[in-house]
PDB file of C-alpha atoms in Angstrom:
ATOM      1  CA  UNK A   1     162.948 -52.303 156.160  1.00 92.00           C
ATOM      2  CA  UNK A   2     164.496 -48.873 155.680  1.00 95.00           C
ATOM      3  CA  UNK A   3     167.492 -48.162 157.905  1.00 97.00           C
ATOM      4  CA  UNK A   4     168.865 -44.660 158.504  1.00 98.00           C
ATOM      5  CA  UNK A   5     172.433 -44.871 159.814  1.00 98.00           C
ATOM      6  CA  UNK A   6     175.743 -43.037 159.941  1.00 98.00           C
ATOM      7  CA  UNK A   7     177.845 -43.245 156.810  1.00 97.00           C
ATOM      8  CA  UNK A   8     180.818 -45.621 156.775  1.00 96.00           C
ATOM      9  CA  UNK A   9     183.885 -45.441 154.567  1.00 96.00           C
ATOM     10  CA  UNK A  10     182.581 -48.418 152.571  1.00 96.00           C
ATOM     11  CA  UNK A  11     179.587 -46.246 151.525  1.00 97.00           C
ATOM     12  CA  UNK A  12     181.725 -43.494 149.982  1.00 96.00           C
ATOM     13  CA  UNK A  13     181.759 -44.756 146.380  1.00 94.00           C
ATOM     14  CA  UNK A  14     177.992 -45.390 146.390  1.00 95.00           C
ATOM     15  CA  UNK A  15     177.336 -41.956 147.902  1.00 95.00           C
ATOM     16  CA  UNK A  16     179.626 -40.370 145.304  1.00 94.00           C
ATOM     17  CA  UNK A  17     177.570 -42.016 142.519  1.00 92.00           C
ATOM     18  CA  UNK A  18     174.288 -40.999 144.162  1.00 93.00           C
ATOM     19  CA  UNK A  19     175.384 -37.374 144.493  1.00 91.00           C
ATOM     20  CA  UNK A  20     176.622 -37.329 140.893  1.00 90.00           C
ATOM     21  CA  UNK A  21     173.282 -38.747 139.662  1.00 88.00           C
ATOM     22  CA  UNK A  22     171.526 -35.865 141.483  1.00 83.00           C
ATOM     23  CA  UNK A  23     173.880 -33.198 140.052  1.00 82.00           C
ATOM     24  CA  UNK A  24     175.368 -32.688 143.512  1.00 83.00           C
ATOM     25  CA  UNK A  25     178.755 -34.332 143.055  1.00 76.00           C
ATOM     26  CA  UNK A  26     182.024 -32.441 143.013  1.00 77.00           C
ATOM     27  CA  UNK A  27     183.724 -34.730 140.513  1.00 78.00           C
ATOM     28  CA  UNK A  28     186.270 -35.694 143.172  1.00 82.00           C
ATOM     29  CA  UNK A  29     186.312 -38.808 145.347  1.00 83.00           C
ATOM     30  CA  UNK A  30     183.786 -38.456 148.179  1.00 86.00           C
ATOM     31  CA  UNK A  31     184.956 -37.060 151.521  1.00 85.00           C
ATOM     32  CA  UNK A  32     182.858 -36.014 154.523  1.00 84.00           C
ATOM     33  CA  UNK A  33     184.789 -32.773 155.008  1.00 85.00           C
ATOM     34  CA  UNK A  34     183.830 -32.551 158.683  1.00 87.00           C
ATOM     35  CA  UNK A  35     180.097 -32.878 158.025  1.00 93.00           C
ATOM     36  CA  UNK A  36     177.604 -35.108 159.763  1.00 95.00           C
ATOM     37  CA  UNK A  37     176.351 -37.661 157.216  1.00 97.00           C
ATOM     38  CA  UNK A  38     173.581 -40.250 157.344  1.00 98.00           C
ATOM     39  CA  UNK A  39     172.550 -42.713 154.668  1.00 98.00           C
ATOM     40  CA  UNK A  40     169.314 -44.534 153.965  1.00 98.00           C
ATOM     41  CA  UNK A  41     169.823 -48.239 153.378  1.00 98.00           C
ATOM     42  CA  UNK A  42     167.282 -50.698 152.008  1.00 96.00           C
ATOM     43  CA  UNK A  43     168.038 -54.403 151.543  1.00 95.00           C
ATOM     44  CA  UNK A  44     171.765 -53.734 151.967  1.00 95.00           C
ATOM     45  CA  UNK A  45     171.932 -50.927 149.370  1.00 96.00           C
ATOM     46  CA  UNK A  46     172.398 -47.215 150.044  1.00 97.00           C
ATOM     47  CA  UNK A  47     169.495 -45.364 148.397  1.00 97.00           C
ATOM     48  CA  UNK A  48     169.724 -41.947 150.060  1.00 96.00           C
ATOM     49  CA  UNK A  49     172.158 -39.593 151.751  1.00 96.00           C
ATOM     50  CA  UNK A  50     172.028 -36.387 153.771  1.00 96.00           C
ATOM     51  CA  UNK A  51     174.962 -34.149 154.718  1.00 95.00           C
ATOM     52  CA  UNK A  52     174.373 -31.663 157.522  1.00 94.00           C
ATOM     53  CA  UNK A  53     175.837 -29.627 160.364  1.00 92.00           C
ATOM     54  CA  UNK A  54     174.152 -30.322 163.680  1.00 87.00           C
ATOM     55  CA  UNK A  55     175.097 -26.912 165.064  1.00 82.00           C
ATOM     56  CA  UNK A  56     175.167 -23.912 162.777  1.00 78.00           C
ATOM     57  CA  UNK A  57     174.391 -20.189 163.001  1.00 69.00           C
ATOM     58  CA  UNK A  58     173.705 -19.814 159.271  1.00 62.00           C
ATOM     59  CA  UNK A  59     172.364 -16.389 158.417  1.00 58.00           C
ATOM     60  CA  UNK A  60     171.868 -15.061 161.936  1.00 54.00           C
ATOM     61  CA  UNK A  61     175.468 -13.911 162.348  1.00 55.00           C
ATOM     62  CA  UNK A  62     175.190 -12.026 159.048  1.00 54.00           C
ATOM     63  CA  UNK A  63     172.361  -9.906 160.472  1.00 50.00           C
ATOM     64  CA  UNK A  64     169.478 -11.788 158.870  1.00 52.00           C
ATOM     65  CA  UNK A  65     166.931 -11.469 161.650  1.00 57.00           C
ATOM     66  CA  UNK A  66     164.573 -14.042 160.090  1.00 54.00           C
ATOM     67  CA  UNK A  67     167.220 -16.684 160.725  1.00 53.00           C
ATOM     68  CA  UNK A  68     166.744 -18.107 164.210  1.00 58.00           C
ATOM     69  CA  UNK A  69     170.372 -18.495 165.237  1.00 58.00           C
ATOM     70  CA  UNK A  70     171.553 -21.899 166.479  1.00 72.00           C
ATOM     71  CA  UNK A  71     170.063 -24.550 164.229  1.00 84.00           C
ATOM     72  CA  UNK A  72     170.812 -27.676 162.245  1.00 91.00           C
ATOM     73  CA  UNK A  73     171.596 -26.943 158.615  1.00 91.00           C
ATOM     74  CA  UNK A  74     171.195 -29.526 155.832  1.00 92.00           C
ATOM     75  CA  UNK A  75     173.662 -29.056 153.010  1.00 91.00           C
ATOM     76  CA  UNK A  76     172.748 -32.043 150.834  1.00 91.00           C
ATOM     77  CA  UNK A  77     169.805 -34.412 150.569  1.00 93.00           C
ATOM     78  CA  UNK A  78     169.714 -36.930 147.721  1.00 92.00           C
ATOM     79  CA  UNK A  79     167.612 -40.019 147.049  1.00 94.00           C
ATOM     80  CA  UNK A  80     168.079 -42.591 144.309  1.00 93.00           C
ATOM     81  CA  UNK A  81     165.623 -41.987 141.443  1.00 85.00           C
ATOM     82  CA  UNK A  82     163.979 -45.394 141.843  1.00 86.00           C
ATOM     83  CA  UNK A  83     163.404 -44.798 145.571  1.00 85.00           C
ATOM     84  CA  UNK A  84     161.745 -41.383 145.322  1.00 86.00           C
ATOM     85  CA  UNK A  85     158.217 -40.828 146.631  1.00 84.00           C
ATOM     86  CA  UNK A  86     158.580 -43.754 149.026  1.00 85.00           C
ATOM     87  CA  UNK A  87     159.378 -41.849 152.239  1.00 90.00           C
ATOM     88  CA  UNK A  88     163.182 -42.048 152.058  1.00 95.00           C
ATOM     89  CA  UNK A  89     163.773 -38.281 151.932  1.00 93.00           C
ATOM     90  CA  UNK A  90     161.321 -37.658 154.765  1.00 93.00           C
ATOM     91  CA  UNK A  91     162.951 -40.424 156.839  1.00 96.00           C
ATOM     92  CA  UNK A  92     166.351 -38.761 156.385  1.00 96.00           C
ATOM     93  CA  UNK A  93     164.903 -35.381 157.457  1.00 94.00           C
ATOM     94  CA  UNK A  94     163.234 -36.891 160.529  1.00 95.00           C
ATOM     95  CA  UNK A  95     166.437 -38.643 161.617  1.00 97.00           C
ATOM     96  CA  UNK A  96     168.345 -35.373 161.313  1.00 96.00           C
ATOM     97  CA  UNK A  97     165.607 -33.630 163.325  1.00 94.00           C
ATOM     98  CA  UNK A  98     165.863 -36.283 166.072  1.00 95.00           C
ATOM     99  CA  UNK A  99     169.625 -35.888 166.281  1.00 96.00           C
ATOM    100  CA  UNK A 100     169.295 -32.119 166.257  1.00 93.00           C
ATOM    101  CA  UNK A 101     166.794 -32.176 169.111  1.00 92.00           C
ATOM    102  CA  UNK A 102     169.234 -34.281 171.152  1.00 92.00           C
ATOM    103  CA  UNK A 103     171.842 -31.492 170.821  1.00 89.00           C
ATOM    104  CA  UNK A 104     169.409 -28.866 172.087  1.00 86.00           C
ATOM    105  CA  UNK A 105     168.673 -27.210 168.747  1.00 86.00           C
ATOM    106  CA  UNK A 106     165.086 -26.366 167.932  1.00 85.00           C
ATOM    107  CA  UNK A 107     165.203 -25.437 164.232  1.00 89.00           C
ATOM    108  CA  UNK A 108     166.188 -27.112 160.963  1.00 90.00           C
ATOM    109  CA  UNK A 109     167.150 -25.179 157.824  1.00 88.00           C
ATOM    110  CA  UNK A 110     168.355 -25.742 154.274  1.00 88.00           C
ATOM    111  CA  UNK A 111     168.669 -24.018 150.915  1.00 85.00           C
ATOM    112  CA  UNK A 112     167.018 -26.045 148.120  1.00 82.00           C
ATOM    113  CA  UNK A 113     169.155 -26.601 145.039  1.00 77.00           C
ATOM    114  CA  UNK A 114     168.309 -24.203 142.206  1.00 75.00           C
ATOM    115  CA  UNK A 115     167.963 -25.186 138.554  1.00 68.00           C
ATOM    116  CA  UNK A 116     166.101 -28.036 136.936  1.00 73.00           C
ATOM    117  CA  UNK A 117     163.483 -29.598 139.220  1.00 74.00           C
ATOM    118  CA  UNK A 118     163.721 -26.753 141.765  1.00 78.00           C
ATOM    119  CA  UNK A 119     159.919 -26.575 141.924  1.00 80.00           C
ATOM    120  CA  UNK A 120     159.710 -30.322 142.655  1.00 84.00           C
ATOM    121  CA  UNK A 121     162.326 -30.028 145.403  1.00 84.00           C
ATOM    122  CA  UNK A 122     160.529 -27.079 146.982  1.00 86.00           C
ATOM    123  CA  UNK A 123     157.225 -28.990 146.865  1.00 88.00           C
ATOM    124  CA  UNK A 124     158.884 -31.892 148.703  1.00 90.00           C
ATOM    125  CA  UNK A 125     160.279 -29.635 151.437  1.00 90.00           C
ATOM    126  CA  UNK A 126     156.917 -27.867 151.764  1.00 89.00           C
ATOM    127  CA  UNK A 127     155.153 -31.248 152.116  1.00 90.00           C
ATOM    128  CA  UNK A 128     157.601 -32.105 154.915  1.00 91.00           C
ATOM    129  CA  UNK A 129     156.650 -28.909 156.774  1.00 90.00           C
ATOM    130  CA  UNK A 130     159.490 -26.573 155.824  1.00 91.00           C
ATOM    131  CA  UNK A 131     158.688 -23.048 154.663  1.00 90.00           C
ATOM    132  CA  UNK A 132     160.588 -20.213 153.088  1.00 88.00           C
ATOM    133  CA  UNK A 133     161.865 -17.723 155.619  1.00 79.00           C
ATOM    134  CA  UNK A 134     163.219 -14.402 154.550  1.00 73.00           C
ATOM    135  CA  UNK A 135     162.828 -12.931 151.062  1.00 76.00           C
ATOM    136  CA  UNK A 136     161.958 -15.233 148.133  1.00 78.00           C
ATOM    137  CA  UNK A 137     165.205 -14.877 146.209  1.00 79.00           C
ATOM    138  CA  UNK A 138     167.598 -17.399 144.640  1.00 77.00           C
ATOM    139  CA  UNK A 139     169.462 -19.151 147.428  1.00 79.00           C
ATOM    140  CA  UNK A 140     166.788 -18.321 150.008  1.00 80.00           C
ATOM    141  CA  UNK A 141     166.661 -20.526 153.088  1.00 84.00           C
ATOM    142  CA  UNK A 142     163.803 -22.783 154.093  1.00 88.00           C
ATOM    143  CA  UNK A 143     163.238 -24.192 157.542  1.00 89.00           C
ATOM    144  CA  UNK A 144     160.916 -25.172 160.343  1.00 89.00           C
ATOM    145  CA  UNK A 145     160.915 -25.904 164.052  1.00 89.00           C
ATOM    146  CA  UNK A 146     162.084 -29.447 164.779  1.00 89.00           C
ATOM    147  CA  UNK A 147     158.837 -30.086 166.632  1.00 88.00           C
ATOM    148  CA  UNK A 148     156.900 -29.618 163.391  1.00 86.00           C
ATOM    149  CA  UNK A 149     158.898 -32.356 161.637  1.00 86.00           C
ATOM    150  CA  UNK A 150     158.888 -34.698 164.608  1.00 88.00           C
ATOM    151  CA  UNK A 151     155.172 -34.236 165.377  1.00 85.00           C
ATOM    152  CA  UNK A 152     154.269 -34.820 161.721  1.00 73.00           C
ATOM    153  CA  UNK A 153     156.338 -38.012 161.774  1.00 65.00           C
ATOM    154  CA  UNK A 154     154.622 -39.255 164.931  1.00 58.00           C
ATOM    155  CA  UNK A 155     151.222 -38.508 163.375  1.00 56.00           C
ATOM    156  CA  UNK A 156     152.089 -40.381 160.177  1.00 59.00           C
ATOM    157  CA  UNK A 157     153.143 -43.383 162.251  1.00 48.00           C
ATOM    158  CA  UNK A 158     149.935 -43.299 164.281  1.00 47.00           C
ATOM    159  CA  UNK A 159     151.760 -42.732 167.569  1.00 40.00           C
TER     160      UNK A 159
END
């Protein structure tokens, strides 16, 4: 059974390898750097990771009116190649949405990684209910109300 949990120090080397395999690694030993981090674990192995800030004013303070102000912002989402298309990425997003809702936020945002496979990444986020907000330019933010993610999850579970 898939388990979404907080990262522990013993996960750092596995997360470092996972990020590197997804072209998201820094080349340095992994550190949380003050971020909130959850991992997806299956049969005792970490197969996914998400780094995020539960409370963030990304974009709004810079005068971008399309950005809704206080929100949860995902910086990194990575899933092991062999675990893709099995619900791991969506499960990570839903867990972040649940935690965000508990803090009083109502919106989740991210900026999909550019480059190779950008179209695939955007298709995944669209399938999860996120949409582009603001102009369609490189580095543009995507997001959605938390209720959209959480309601879609409840529907998929038949609850």
